[in-house]
Coordinates of C-alpha atoms and ligand atoms in Angstrom, one line a residue:
X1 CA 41.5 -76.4 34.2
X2 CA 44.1 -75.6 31.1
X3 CA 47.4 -75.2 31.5
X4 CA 48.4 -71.5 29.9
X5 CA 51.5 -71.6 27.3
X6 CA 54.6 -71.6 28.8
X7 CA 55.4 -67.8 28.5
X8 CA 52.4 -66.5 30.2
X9 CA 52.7 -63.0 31.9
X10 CA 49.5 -63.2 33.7
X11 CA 47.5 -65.9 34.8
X12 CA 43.3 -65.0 34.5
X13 CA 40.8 -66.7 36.5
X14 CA 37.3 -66.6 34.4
X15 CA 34.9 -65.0 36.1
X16 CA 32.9 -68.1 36.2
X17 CA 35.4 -69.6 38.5
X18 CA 35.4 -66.8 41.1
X19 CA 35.5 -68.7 44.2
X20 CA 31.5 -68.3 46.3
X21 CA 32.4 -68.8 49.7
X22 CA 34.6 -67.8 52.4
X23 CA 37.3 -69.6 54.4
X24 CA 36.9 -69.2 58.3
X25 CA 40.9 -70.8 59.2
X26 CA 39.8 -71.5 63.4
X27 CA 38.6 -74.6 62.6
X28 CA 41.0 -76.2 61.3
X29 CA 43.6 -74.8 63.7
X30 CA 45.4 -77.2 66.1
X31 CA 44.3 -75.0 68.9
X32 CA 41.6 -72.1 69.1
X33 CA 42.4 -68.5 69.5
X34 CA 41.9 -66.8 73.2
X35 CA 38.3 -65.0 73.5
X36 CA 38.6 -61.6 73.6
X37 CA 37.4 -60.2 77.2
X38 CA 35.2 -57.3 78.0
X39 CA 36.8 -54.3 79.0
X40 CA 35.0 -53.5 82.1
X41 CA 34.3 -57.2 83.5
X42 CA 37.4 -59.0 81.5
X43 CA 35.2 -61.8 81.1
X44 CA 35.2 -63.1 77.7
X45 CA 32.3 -61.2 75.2
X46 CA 29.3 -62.7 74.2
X47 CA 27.2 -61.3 70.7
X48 CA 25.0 -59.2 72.7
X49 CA 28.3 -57.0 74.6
X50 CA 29.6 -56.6 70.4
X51 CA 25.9 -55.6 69.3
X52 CA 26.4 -51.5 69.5
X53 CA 28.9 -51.6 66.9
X54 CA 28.0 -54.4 64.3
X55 CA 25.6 -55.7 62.8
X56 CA 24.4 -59.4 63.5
X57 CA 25.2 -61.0 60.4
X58 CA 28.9 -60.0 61.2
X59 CA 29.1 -60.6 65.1
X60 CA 27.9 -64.5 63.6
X61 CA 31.0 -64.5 61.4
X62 CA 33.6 -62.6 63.9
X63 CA 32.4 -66.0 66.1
X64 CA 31.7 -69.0 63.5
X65 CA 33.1 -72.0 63.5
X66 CA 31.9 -73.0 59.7
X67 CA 34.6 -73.2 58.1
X68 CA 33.1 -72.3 54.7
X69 CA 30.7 -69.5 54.6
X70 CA 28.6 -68.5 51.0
X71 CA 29.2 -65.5 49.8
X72 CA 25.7 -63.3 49.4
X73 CA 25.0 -62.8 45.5
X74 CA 24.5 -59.4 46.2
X75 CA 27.9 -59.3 47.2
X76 CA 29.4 -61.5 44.4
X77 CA 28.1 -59.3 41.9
X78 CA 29.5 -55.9 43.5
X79 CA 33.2 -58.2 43.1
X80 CA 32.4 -58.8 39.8
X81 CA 33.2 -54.9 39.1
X82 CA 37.3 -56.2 39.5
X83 CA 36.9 -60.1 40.4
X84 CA 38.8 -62.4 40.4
X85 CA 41.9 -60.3 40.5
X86 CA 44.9 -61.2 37.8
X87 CA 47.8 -63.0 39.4
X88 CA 51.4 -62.0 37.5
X89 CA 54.2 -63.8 36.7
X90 CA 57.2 -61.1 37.8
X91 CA 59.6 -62.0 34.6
X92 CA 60.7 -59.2 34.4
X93 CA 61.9 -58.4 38.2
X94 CA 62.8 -62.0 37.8
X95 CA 65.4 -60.9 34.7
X96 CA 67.0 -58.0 36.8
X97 CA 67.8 -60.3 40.0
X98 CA 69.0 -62.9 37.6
X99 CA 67.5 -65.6 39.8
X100 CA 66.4 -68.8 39.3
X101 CA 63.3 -68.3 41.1
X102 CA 60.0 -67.6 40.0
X103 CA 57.9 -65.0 41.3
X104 CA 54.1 -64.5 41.1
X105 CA 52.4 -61.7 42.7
X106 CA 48.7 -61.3 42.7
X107 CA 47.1 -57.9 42.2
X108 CA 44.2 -56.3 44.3
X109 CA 45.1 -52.7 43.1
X110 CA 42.2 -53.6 40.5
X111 CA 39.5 -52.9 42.4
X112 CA 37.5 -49.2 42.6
X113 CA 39.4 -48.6 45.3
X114 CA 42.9 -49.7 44.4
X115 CA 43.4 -51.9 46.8
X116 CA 42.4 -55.5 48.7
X117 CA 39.9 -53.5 51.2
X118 CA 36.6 -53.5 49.1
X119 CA 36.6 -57.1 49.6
X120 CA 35.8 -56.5 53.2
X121 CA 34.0 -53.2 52.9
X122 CA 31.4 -54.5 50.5
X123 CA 30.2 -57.1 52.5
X124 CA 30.3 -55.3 55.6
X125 CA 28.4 -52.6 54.1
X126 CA 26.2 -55.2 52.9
X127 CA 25.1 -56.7 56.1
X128 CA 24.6 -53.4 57.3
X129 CA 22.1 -52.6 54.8
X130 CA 20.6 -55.7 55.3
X131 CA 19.4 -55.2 58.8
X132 CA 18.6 -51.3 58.7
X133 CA 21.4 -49.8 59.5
X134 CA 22.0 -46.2 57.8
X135 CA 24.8 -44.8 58.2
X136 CA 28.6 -46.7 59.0
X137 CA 31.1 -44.7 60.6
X138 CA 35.2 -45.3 60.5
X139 CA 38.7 -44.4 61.0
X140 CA 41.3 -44.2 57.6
X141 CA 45.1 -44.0 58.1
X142 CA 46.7 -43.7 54.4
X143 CA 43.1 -43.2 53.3
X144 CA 42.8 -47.0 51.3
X145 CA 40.3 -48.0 54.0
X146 CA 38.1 -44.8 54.0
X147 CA 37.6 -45.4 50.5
X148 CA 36.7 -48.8 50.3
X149 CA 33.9 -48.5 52.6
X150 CA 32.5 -44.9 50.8
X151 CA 32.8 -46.8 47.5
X152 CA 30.8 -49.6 49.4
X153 CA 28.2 -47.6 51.5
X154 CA 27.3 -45.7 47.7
X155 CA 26.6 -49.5 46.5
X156 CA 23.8 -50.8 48.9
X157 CA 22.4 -46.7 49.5
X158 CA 24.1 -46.0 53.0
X159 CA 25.6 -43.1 54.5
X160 CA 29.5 -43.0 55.7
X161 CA 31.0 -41.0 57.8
X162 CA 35.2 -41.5 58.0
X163 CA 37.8 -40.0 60.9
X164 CA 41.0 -39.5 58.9
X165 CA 44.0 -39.2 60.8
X166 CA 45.4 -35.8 60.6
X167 CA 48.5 -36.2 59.1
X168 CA 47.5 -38.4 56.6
X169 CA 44.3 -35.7 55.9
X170 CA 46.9 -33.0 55.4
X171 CA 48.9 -35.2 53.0
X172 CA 46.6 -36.6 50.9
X173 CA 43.7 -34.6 49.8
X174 CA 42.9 -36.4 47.1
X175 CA 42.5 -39.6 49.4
X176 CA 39.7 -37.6 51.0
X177 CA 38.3 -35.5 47.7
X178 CA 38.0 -39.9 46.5
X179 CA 35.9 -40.6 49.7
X180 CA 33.7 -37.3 48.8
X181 CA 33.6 -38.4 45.2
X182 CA 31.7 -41.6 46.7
X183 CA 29.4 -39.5 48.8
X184 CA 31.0 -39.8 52.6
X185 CA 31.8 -37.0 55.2
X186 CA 35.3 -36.9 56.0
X187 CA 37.0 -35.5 59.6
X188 CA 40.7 -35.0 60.3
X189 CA 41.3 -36.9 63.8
X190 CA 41.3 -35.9 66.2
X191 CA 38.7 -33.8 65.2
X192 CA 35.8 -31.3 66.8
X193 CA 33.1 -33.7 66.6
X194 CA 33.6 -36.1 69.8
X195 CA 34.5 -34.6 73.3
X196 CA 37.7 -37.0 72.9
X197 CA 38.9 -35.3 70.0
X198 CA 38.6 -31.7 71.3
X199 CA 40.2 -32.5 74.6
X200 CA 43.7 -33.8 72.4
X201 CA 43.3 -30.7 70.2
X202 CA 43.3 -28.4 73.3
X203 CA 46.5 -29.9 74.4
X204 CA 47.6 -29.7 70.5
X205 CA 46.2 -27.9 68.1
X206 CA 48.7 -29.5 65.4
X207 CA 48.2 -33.0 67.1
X208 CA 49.2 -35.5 64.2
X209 CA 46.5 -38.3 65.1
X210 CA 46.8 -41.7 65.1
X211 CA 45.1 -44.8 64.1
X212 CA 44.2 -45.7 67.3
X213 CA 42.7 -42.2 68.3
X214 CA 40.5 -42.4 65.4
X215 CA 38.8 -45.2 65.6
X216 CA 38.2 -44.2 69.3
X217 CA 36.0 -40.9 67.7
X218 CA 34.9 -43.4 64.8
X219 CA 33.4 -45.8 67.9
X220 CA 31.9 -43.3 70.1
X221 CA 29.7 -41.7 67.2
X222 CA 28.7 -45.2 66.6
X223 CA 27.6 -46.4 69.6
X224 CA 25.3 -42.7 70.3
X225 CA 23.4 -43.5 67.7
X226 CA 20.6 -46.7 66.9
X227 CA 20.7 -46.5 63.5
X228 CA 24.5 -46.3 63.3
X229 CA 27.1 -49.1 63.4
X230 CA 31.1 -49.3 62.9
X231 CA 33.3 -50.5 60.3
X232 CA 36.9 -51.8 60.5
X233 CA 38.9 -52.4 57.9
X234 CA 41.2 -55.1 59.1
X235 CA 42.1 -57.1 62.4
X236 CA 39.2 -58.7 63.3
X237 CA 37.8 -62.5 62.3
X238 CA 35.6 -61.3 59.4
X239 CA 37.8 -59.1 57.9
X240 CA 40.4 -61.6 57.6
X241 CA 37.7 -64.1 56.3
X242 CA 36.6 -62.1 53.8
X243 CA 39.9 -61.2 52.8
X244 CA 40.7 -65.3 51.9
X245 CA 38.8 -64.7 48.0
X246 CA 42.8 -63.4 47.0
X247 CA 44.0 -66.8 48.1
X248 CA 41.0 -69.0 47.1
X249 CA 41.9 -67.6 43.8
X250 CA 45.5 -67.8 44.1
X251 CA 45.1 -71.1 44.6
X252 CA 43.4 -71.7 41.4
X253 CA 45.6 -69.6 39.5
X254 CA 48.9 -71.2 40.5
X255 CA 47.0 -74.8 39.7
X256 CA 46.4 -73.7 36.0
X257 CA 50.0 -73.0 35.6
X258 CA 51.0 -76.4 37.6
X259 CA 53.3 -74.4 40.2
X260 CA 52.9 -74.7 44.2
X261 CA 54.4 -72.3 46.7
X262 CA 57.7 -72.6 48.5
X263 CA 57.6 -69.5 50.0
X264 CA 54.5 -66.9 50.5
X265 CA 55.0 -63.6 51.5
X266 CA 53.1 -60.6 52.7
X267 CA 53.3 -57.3 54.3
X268 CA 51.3 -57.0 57.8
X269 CA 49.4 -53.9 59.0
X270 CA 46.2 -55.3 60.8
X271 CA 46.9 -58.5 59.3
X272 CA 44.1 -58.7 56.5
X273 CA 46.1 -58.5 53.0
X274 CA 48.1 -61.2 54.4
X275 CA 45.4 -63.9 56.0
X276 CA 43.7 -63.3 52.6
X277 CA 46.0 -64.7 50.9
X278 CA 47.9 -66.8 53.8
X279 CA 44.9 -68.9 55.5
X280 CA 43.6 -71.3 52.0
X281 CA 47.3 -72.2 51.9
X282 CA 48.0 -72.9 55.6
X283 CA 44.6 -75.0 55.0
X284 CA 46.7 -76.9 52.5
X285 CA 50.1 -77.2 54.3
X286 CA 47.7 -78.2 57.7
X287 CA 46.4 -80.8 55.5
X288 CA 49.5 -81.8 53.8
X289 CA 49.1 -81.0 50.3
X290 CA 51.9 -78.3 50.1
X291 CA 54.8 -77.2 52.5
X292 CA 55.2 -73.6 51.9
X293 CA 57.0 -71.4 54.3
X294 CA 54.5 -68.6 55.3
X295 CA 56.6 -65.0 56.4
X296 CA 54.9 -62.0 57.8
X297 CA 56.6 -58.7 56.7
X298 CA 56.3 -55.3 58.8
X299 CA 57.7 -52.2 58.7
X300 CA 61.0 -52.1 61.3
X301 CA 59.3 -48.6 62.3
X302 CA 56.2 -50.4 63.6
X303 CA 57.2 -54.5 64.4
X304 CA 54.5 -55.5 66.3
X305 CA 55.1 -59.5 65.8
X306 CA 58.9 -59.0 65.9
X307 CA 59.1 -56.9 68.7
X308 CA 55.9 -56.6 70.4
X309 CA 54.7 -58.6 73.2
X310 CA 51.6 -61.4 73.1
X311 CA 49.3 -59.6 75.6
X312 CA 45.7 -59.0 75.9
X313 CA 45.2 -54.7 74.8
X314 CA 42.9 -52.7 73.5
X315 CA 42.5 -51.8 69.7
X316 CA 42.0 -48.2 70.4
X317 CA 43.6 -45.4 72.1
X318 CA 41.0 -44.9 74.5
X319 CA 40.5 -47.7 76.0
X320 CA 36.9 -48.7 74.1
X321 CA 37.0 -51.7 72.2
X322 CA 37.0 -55.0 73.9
X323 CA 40.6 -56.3 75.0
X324 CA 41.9 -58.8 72.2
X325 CA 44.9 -61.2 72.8
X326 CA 47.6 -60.1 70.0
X327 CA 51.2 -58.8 70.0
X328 CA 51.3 -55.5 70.7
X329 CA 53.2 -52.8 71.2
X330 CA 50.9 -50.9 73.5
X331 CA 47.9 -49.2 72.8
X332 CA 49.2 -45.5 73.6
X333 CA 52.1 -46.1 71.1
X334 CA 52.2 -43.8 68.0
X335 CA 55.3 -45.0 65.1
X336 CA 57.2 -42.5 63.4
X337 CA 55.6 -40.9 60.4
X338 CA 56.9 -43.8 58.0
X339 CA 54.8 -43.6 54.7
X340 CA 53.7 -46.8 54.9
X341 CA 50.5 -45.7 56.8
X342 CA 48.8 -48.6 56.7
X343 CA 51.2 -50.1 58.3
X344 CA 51.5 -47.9 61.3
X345 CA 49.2 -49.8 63.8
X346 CA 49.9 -50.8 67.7
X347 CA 48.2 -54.6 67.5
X348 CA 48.0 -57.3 65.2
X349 CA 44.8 -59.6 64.4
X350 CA 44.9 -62.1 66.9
X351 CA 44.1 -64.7 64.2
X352 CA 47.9 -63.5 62.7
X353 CA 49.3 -63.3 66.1
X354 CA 47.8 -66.8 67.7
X355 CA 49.0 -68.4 64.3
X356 CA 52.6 -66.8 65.2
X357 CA 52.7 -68.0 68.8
X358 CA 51.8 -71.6 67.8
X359 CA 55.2 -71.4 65.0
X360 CA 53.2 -71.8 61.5
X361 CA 54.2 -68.5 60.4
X362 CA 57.3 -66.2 60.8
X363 CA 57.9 -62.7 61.0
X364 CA 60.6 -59.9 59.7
X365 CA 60.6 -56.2 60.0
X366 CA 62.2 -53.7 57.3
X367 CA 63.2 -50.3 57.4
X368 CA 61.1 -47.8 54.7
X369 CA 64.5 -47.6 52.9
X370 CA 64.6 -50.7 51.5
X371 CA 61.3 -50.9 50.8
X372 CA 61.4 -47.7 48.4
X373 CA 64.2 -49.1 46.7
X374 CA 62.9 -52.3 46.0
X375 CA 59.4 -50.4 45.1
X376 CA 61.5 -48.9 41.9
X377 CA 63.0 -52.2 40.9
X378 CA 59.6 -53.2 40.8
X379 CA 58.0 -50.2 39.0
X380 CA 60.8 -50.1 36.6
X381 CA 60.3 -53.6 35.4
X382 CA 56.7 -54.7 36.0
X383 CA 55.1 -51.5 35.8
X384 CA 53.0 -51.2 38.6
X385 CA 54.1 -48.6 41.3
X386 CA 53.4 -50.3 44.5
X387 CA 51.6 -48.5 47.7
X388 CA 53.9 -48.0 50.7
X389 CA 52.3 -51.2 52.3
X390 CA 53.3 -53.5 50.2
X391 CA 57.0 -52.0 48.5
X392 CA 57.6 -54.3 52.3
X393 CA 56.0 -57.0 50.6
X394 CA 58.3 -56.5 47.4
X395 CA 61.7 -55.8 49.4
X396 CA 61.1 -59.3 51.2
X397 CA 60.6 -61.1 47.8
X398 CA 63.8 -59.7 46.5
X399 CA 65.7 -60.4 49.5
X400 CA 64.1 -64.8 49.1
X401 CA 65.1 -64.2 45.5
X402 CA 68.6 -63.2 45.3
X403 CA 68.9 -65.8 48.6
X404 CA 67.8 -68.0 45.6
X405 CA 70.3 -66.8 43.1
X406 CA 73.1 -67.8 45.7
X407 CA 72.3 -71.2 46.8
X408 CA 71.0 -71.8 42.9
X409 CA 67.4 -72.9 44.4
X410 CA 64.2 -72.2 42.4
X411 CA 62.0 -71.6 44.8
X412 CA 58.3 -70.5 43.5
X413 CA 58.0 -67.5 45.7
X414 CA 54.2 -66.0 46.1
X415 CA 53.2 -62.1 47.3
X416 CA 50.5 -60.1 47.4
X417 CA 50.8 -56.5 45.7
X418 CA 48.0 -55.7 47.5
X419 CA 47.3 -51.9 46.5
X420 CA 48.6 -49.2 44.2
X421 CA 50.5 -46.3 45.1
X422 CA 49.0 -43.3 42.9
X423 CA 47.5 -41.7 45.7
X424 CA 51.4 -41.8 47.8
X425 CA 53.7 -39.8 44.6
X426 CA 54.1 -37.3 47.7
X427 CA 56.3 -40.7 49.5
X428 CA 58.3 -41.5 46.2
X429 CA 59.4 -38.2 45.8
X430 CA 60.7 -37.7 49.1
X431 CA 62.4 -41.0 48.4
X432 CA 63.7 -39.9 45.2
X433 CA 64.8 -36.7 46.3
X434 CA 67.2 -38.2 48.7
X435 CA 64.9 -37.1 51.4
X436 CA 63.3 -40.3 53.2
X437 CA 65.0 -41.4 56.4
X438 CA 65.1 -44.9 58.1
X439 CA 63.8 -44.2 61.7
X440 CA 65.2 -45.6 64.7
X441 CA 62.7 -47.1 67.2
X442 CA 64.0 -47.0 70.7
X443 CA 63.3 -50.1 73.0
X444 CA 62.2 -47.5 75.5
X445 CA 59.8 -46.1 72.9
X446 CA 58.0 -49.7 73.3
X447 CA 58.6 -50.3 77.0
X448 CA 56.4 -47.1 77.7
X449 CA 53.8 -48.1 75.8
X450 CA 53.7 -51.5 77.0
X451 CA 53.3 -50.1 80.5
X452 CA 49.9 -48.7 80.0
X453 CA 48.9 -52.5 78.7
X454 CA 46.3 -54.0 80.6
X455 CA 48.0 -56.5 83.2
X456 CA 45.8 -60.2 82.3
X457 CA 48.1 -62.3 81.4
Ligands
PLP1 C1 45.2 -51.1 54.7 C2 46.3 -51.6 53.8 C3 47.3 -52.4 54.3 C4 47.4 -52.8 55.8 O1 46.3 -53.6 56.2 P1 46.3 -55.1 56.3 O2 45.1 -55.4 57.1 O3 47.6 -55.6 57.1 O4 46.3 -55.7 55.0 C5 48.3 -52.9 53.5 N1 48.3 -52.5 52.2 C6 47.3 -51.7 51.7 C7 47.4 -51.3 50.2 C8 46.3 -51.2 52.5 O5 45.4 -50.4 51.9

C-alpha cells in the first residue's frame, strides 16, 4: 500500500480494503480459557444450556476455534455506513506535551451510533434475523449500547426492547429519545415489567440500578419468550471477536504510514473496545513480528483487573447467567456514580482477564479526575470531545507520553478513542464547574461483595 506524505493528520483506509473476516485470539493462545460452568450443575455448558438466550449462529462463535471467521455481506455492507473508521495522528496533543512521541488514535465515534458498539450489534442483530428471531431484548448503562443494538434491530426489521439503568435514564434522556428515534422500547431498571424489578423498587422506589440488575430483567424477558433472544454488548467471546475489525484496520493503517506500536492502550469496561483493537496485535507479538506493550486502563472507582480477584461469578445480579472465570469484584457490587458508565461493571471478559493471568497484558486504574482533565487537553487540541470511557484511555496516553518526554524515548503510542461524548455535556460540566469528585473505594466495599462470589475455585 502507499505510504501517505509525511505531514499526514489522518490516515484513510479505502473502503475496498475493509478487512472481511474476524479474528477469534483462543487459538492462538498458549493456553485456553476456563469453560464457563452452568449455574445450577457447575459443570461446564454445552450449546444447547446457551440456546434460550442466543441465537445459533452466535453460540458457534462464543465457542469456535477458527481462528478467522468471514464476515456476512449483509453485514459488511451495514459497516460500510462508517467503515473502515479513520485512524489520527494526535499532532496536535503531541505539540502541547512537547514529547517526542507519536501518538495515533483510531476513531469509532463515526459510526450511527458514536461509538465501537455497532460493530457488535449489527451482526448480532443479524444472526438473529437470520434464524427468526423477532424481537432482542437488553440492558444499557451510559446508553451507547442501547443504541447500537436499536440502530441495528431497525436494519434487518426486528424489534428491541432495552432496560436502561435508572440513573443513567434520568440523566440522559436524549440517550433514550436516540433509541426511540430507531424504533426500540425503553425501561428504567429496575423497572415494573419483571417480578425482579418490582421487588428492588418496593425496597426503593429511587433505587439507582445497576448494570448487573438490568441485564437480569433484560434475561428473564428473554428466556419467557420463543421468539425472543438476548443481546450483550460486551464481555463475551463474540463480542470481542467482532470487535477485532478496529485493529485489523489499525493494522493496516499504521503499515501505510510505516510505524509499529510500542505501546497500545485502551480503556476496559467489559473488555470489547479494547480486544478489538488489542487481539490482531497480540497475534503479531505471539508471532513475533512486533513487541508492543499492551496496557488495560479502568476507572480507579471500578478496578476490576487491578483489584478484583480471578474467580468464577456470575455476570448478573441475580444470579442468571452462567458462571464465567474473570476478575471480579463481586456480582452484588454497585461503583460509585462515576460518569464513566460504561465503565461501571463488576466482571471483566474472561478472554481480557485469562490474557491478564497468563502476563501478556497489564492493567492500571485512574480516578475520573484525571481523566476529565486529560479529556480537555484532548478536546482543546484535536477537537474531538471524548466519551467518559475513553478520556481513561486519553489520560493513560498522556501519562506514556510525557514518560516519553523525560527519558527522550519516541515511542509510537496507539489508543482507541472509542466513542464520542455529545450525549455526556451533563459530565463535563460538572467537571468544569469544579464539581466532579474523585471517589474513594473502600477495600471493604470489595471484600463484601466478593463474599457473595460463588466458592469454585
Ligand atoms: C460501552 C462502552 C465502553 C465500555 O465497554 P467495553 O466493552 O469495555 O469497550 C467504553 N467506551 C464506550 C464509548 C462505550 O460505549
Amino acid at each position: 500500500m502507499a505510504n501517505q506524505a509525511d505531514n499526514y493528520t489522518k490516515i484513510i483506509l479505502p473502503e475496498s480494503e475493509m478487512p472481511t473476516q474476524w479474528y477469534n485470539l483462543i487459538p492462538d493462545l498458549p493456553t485456553p480459557p476456563p469453560p464457563p460452568l452452568h449455574p445450577g450443575t457447575h459443570e461446564p455448558i454445552g450449546p444447547d444450556d446457551l440456546a434460550p438466550l442466543f441465537p445459533m449462529a452466535i453460540i458457534m462463535q462464543e465457542v469456535s476455534q477458527d481462528s478467522y471467521i468471514d464476515i456476512p455481506g449483509e453485514v459488511l455492507d451495514v459497516y460500510r455506513l462508517w467503515r473502515p473508521s479513520p485512524l489520527f495522528r494526535a499532532r496536535r496533543l503531541e505539540k502541547l506535551l512537547d514529547t517526542p512521541a507519536k501518538i495515533f488514535y483510531k476513531y469509532e465515534g463515526v459510526s450511527p451510533a458514536g461509538s465501537h458498539k455497532p460493530n457488535t450489534s449489527v451482526p448480532q442483530a443479524y444472526y438473529n434475523a437470520q434464524e427468526g428471531v423477532t424481537k432482542l431484548t437488553t440492558e444499557t448503562g451510559a446508553g451507547q449500547w442501547g443504541s447500537a443494538l436499536s440502530f441495528a434491530a431497525a436494519q434487518y426489521g426486528i424489534e428491541c426492547e432495552v432496560w436502561q439503568v435508572a440513573a443513567s435514564y434520568r440523566q440522559k434522556p436524549y440517550r433514550k429519545a436516540m433509541m426511540e428515534v430507531w424504533g426500540a422500547t425503553v425501561h428504567p431498571s429496575p423497572s415494573e415489567v419483571t417480578e425482579y424489578g418490582r421487588g428492588l423498587l418496593a425496597e426503593d422506589p429511587d433505587h439507582p440500578g445497576s448494570l448487573g440488575i438490568a441485564i437480569s430483567e433484560a434475561v428473564m424477558m428473554a428466556v419467557e419468550d420463543p421468539n425472543t433472544r438476548y443481546a450483550l454488548g460486551s464481555v463475551l467471546n463474540h463480542v470481542l471477536m467482532h470487535q477485532t475489525i478496529i485493529g485489523e484496520e489499525a493494522l493496516k493503517q499504521l503499515a501505510m504510514v510505516g510505524e509499529t506500536p510500542d505501546v497500545l492502550v485502551g480503556c476496559t469496561g467489559g473488555g470489547s473496545n479494547f480486544g478489538g483493537l488489542s487481539f490482531p496485535f497480540l497475534r503479531e507479538k505471539l508471532a513475533g513480528r512486533m513487541n508492543p506493550t499492551i496496557r488495560c486502563v479502568e476507572p480507579a472507582a471500578c478496578p476490576t483487573l487491578t483489584k478484583g480477584e480471578y474467580r468464577y461469578d456470575f455476570g448478573d445480579t441475580a444470579g442468571l447467567t452462567p458462571l464465567v472465570k474473570m476478575h471480579t469484584l463481586g456480582h452484588s457490587f454497585i461503583p460509585d456514580p462515576i460518569h464513566a458508565g460504561g465503565l461501571r461493571y463488576h466482571g471483566m471478559a474472561p478472554l481480557v482477564s485469562h490474557i491478564y493471568e497468563e502476563g501478556l497484558v497489564e492493567a492500571i486504574s485512574i480516578p475520573q479526575m484525571e481523566c476529565f482533565d486529560a479529556a480537555i487537553k484532548f478536546a482543546r487540541t484535536e477537537g474531538i470531545v471524548p466519551a467518559p470511557e475513553p478520556t481513561h484511555a486519553i489520560a493513560a496516553t498522556i501519562r506514556e507520553a510525557l514518560a516519553c518526554k523525560e527519558s527522550g524515548e519516541e515511542k509510537v503510542i496507539l489508543t482507541a478513542l472509542c466513542g464520542h461524548g455529545h450525549f455526556d455535556m451533563a459530565a463535563y460540566d460538572h467537571y468544569l464547574s469544579g464539581e466532579m469528585v474523585d471517589y474513594d473505594l473502600a477495600d471493604t466495599k470489595i471484600a463484601e461483595a466478593m463474599a457473595t462470589v460463588p466458592n469454585l475455585d
